[in-house]
XYZ file of C-alpha atoms in Angstrom:
157
model
C -81.344 -16.736 -48.198
C -79.450 -14.279 -46.263
C -76.050 -14.516 -44.534
C -73.920 -12.518 -42.184
C -70.860 -10.729 -43.637
C -67.476 -12.270 -41.988
C -63.709 -11.551 -42.353
C -60.634 -13.578 -42.074
C -57.778 -11.194 -42.530
C -58.501 -8.821 -45.127
C -61.059 -11.157 -47.020
C -64.612 -10.593 -46.259
C -66.826 -13.673 -46.981
C -69.739 -15.547 -46.221
C -70.834 -19.314 -44.789
C -73.106 -20.944 -46.876
C -75.502 -23.423 -45.162
C -74.597 -27.246 -45.472
C -77.686 -27.991 -47.410
C -76.403 -25.752 -50.135
C -73.474 -26.798 -49.847
C -74.555 -30.252 -50.545
C -76.136 -29.514 -53.384
C -73.569 -27.501 -54.624
C -71.070 -30.498 -53.978
C -73.652 -32.713 -55.931
C -74.090 -30.582 -59.119
C -69.986 -29.832 -59.129
C -69.531 -33.575 -58.503
C -66.845 -33.199 -55.982
C -66.660 -31.592 -52.797
C -63.030 -30.929 -52.764
C -60.978 -27.885 -54.354
C -62.517 -24.986 -55.929
C -66.033 -24.668 -57.189
C -67.095 -22.436 -59.527
C -70.300 -20.553 -58.621
C -72.471 -17.557 -59.553
C -75.575 -15.840 -58.261
C -76.364 -12.346 -56.682
C -75.358 -10.452 -53.554
C -78.094 -7.940 -52.789
C -79.730 -8.357 -56.763
C -76.262 -7.759 -57.864
C -74.884 -10.615 -60.170
C -71.757 -12.260 -59.654
C -69.371 -14.951 -60.930
C -66.824 -16.627 -58.083
C -65.163 -19.420 -56.747
C -66.055 -21.392 -53.552
C -63.244 -22.290 -51.692
C -62.574 -23.941 -48.296
C -59.963 -22.331 -45.966
C -58.897 -23.233 -42.717
C -61.568 -26.171 -42.540
C -64.554 -23.785 -43.649
C -66.059 -23.518 -47.152
C -66.182 -19.730 -47.998
C -67.885 -17.589 -50.692
C -65.268 -14.333 -50.441
C -67.295 -11.363 -51.277
C -65.010 -8.834 -52.631
C -65.289 -5.229 -53.593
C -66.390 -6.145 -57.121
C -69.516 -8.208 -55.542
C -70.318 -5.558 -52.807
C -69.086 -2.060 -52.487
C -67.441 -1.583 -49.409
C -67.457 -4.815 -48.458
C -64.860 -4.506 -46.018
C -66.396 -1.768 -43.987
C -69.698 -3.970 -44.192
C -68.707 -6.489 -41.550
C -71.331 -8.071 -39.660
C -74.203 -6.931 -41.790
C -76.473 -9.477 -43.217
C -76.673 -9.619 -47.218
C -79.261 -11.328 -49.595
C -77.564 -14.014 -51.490
C -78.312 -16.344 -54.401
C -75.700 -18.899 -55.373
C -75.984 -21.976 -57.791
C -72.909 -24.051 -59.489
C -71.386 -22.799 -62.512
C -70.826 -25.355 -65.175
C -69.167 -22.890 -67.570
C -65.383 -23.199 -67.587
C -63.297 -20.023 -66.907
C -60.928 -19.109 -69.046
C -58.120 -16.990 -67.647
C -56.474 -14.689 -69.836
C -52.541 -15.162 -69.909
C -51.183 -11.679 -71.128
C -48.690 -11.956 -73.891
C -46.171 -9.888 -72.134
C -46.229 -11.890 -69.269
C -45.781 -15.143 -71.511
C -42.694 -13.512 -73.045
C -41.231 -12.263 -69.528
C -41.251 -16.197 -68.604
C -39.763 -17.275 -71.511
C -36.582 -14.895 -70.973
C -36.668 -15.779 -67.374
C -36.882 -19.468 -67.290
C -36.096 -19.771 -63.222
C -38.981 -17.847 -62.932
C -41.035 -19.750 -65.427
C -40.315 -23.044 -63.051
C -41.045 -21.493 -60.262
C -44.405 -20.197 -61.548
C -45.131 -23.770 -63.089
C -44.689 -25.111 -59.461
C -47.540 -22.723 -57.701
C -50.688 -24.104 -57.221
C -53.294 -23.273 -60.162
C -54.880 -20.914 -58.377
C -51.972 -19.123 -57.215
C -50.842 -18.953 -61.330
C -54.425 -17.564 -62.149
C -54.451 -14.806 -59.294
C -51.331 -13.588 -61.164
C -52.702 -13.940 -64.523
C -56.206 -12.409 -63.518
C -54.089 -9.182 -62.225
C -51.889 -8.544 -64.896
C -54.878 -8.955 -67.435
C -56.764 -6.318 -65.226
C -54.569 -3.775 -65.614
C -55.728 -0.932 -68.017
C -52.475 0.791 -69.639
C -49.238 -0.697 -71.213
C -47.303 1.292 -68.470
C -49.034 -0.472 -65.381
C -48.802 -3.980 -67.576
C -45.144 -3.419 -67.875
C -44.212 -2.285 -64.525
C -46.238 -5.222 -62.798
C -45.085 -7.792 -65.415
C -41.672 -6.832 -64.123
C -42.945 -7.047 -60.359
C -44.300 -10.465 -61.033
C -40.838 -11.751 -62.323
C -39.153 -10.595 -59.315
C -41.852 -11.923 -57.010
C -41.160 -15.323 -58.351
C -37.622 -14.959 -57.916
C -38.031 -14.206 -54.593
C -36.834 -10.330 -54.940
C -39.899 -8.648 -53.917
C -43.690 -8.715 -52.760
C -46.573 -8.961 -55.618
C -50.353 -8.778 -55.089
C -49.789 -8.583 -51.384
C -47.929 -11.589 -50.938
C -44.144 -12.745 -50.043
C -42.125 -15.135 -51.389
C -43.777 -18.199 -53.469
């Protein structure tokens, strides 16, 4: 299928046709919450999560999926999408787990976050390359949870 790249805030996305959504809901066995999907964008494979935000199901097209996606708004892209039954395992960096053990207040706040927000923090820290970056961002994440600073572009949880 072909879809027009749109944007909400800073997040490029496409809308999927009702027929495609209906089939994904059927395969996933649900039509609420996030739905794991996989497919291609301009023939490049992706793994992503389909989410409903502000009443619209959106497939976010990030920079890993489509180079310069934020600068390509309005462009029509080629997309294939299907339900992905494979469970997604999120790596929980041991330094972040240790920091939460040390800072129980931050752990309580983290545990109260939506699973998608928890996964966002886990994924961000897991994607860092250097020990210095990991250490710095574990501290930032704890400070964010305690309401002292921003983290991954967000204000207090």
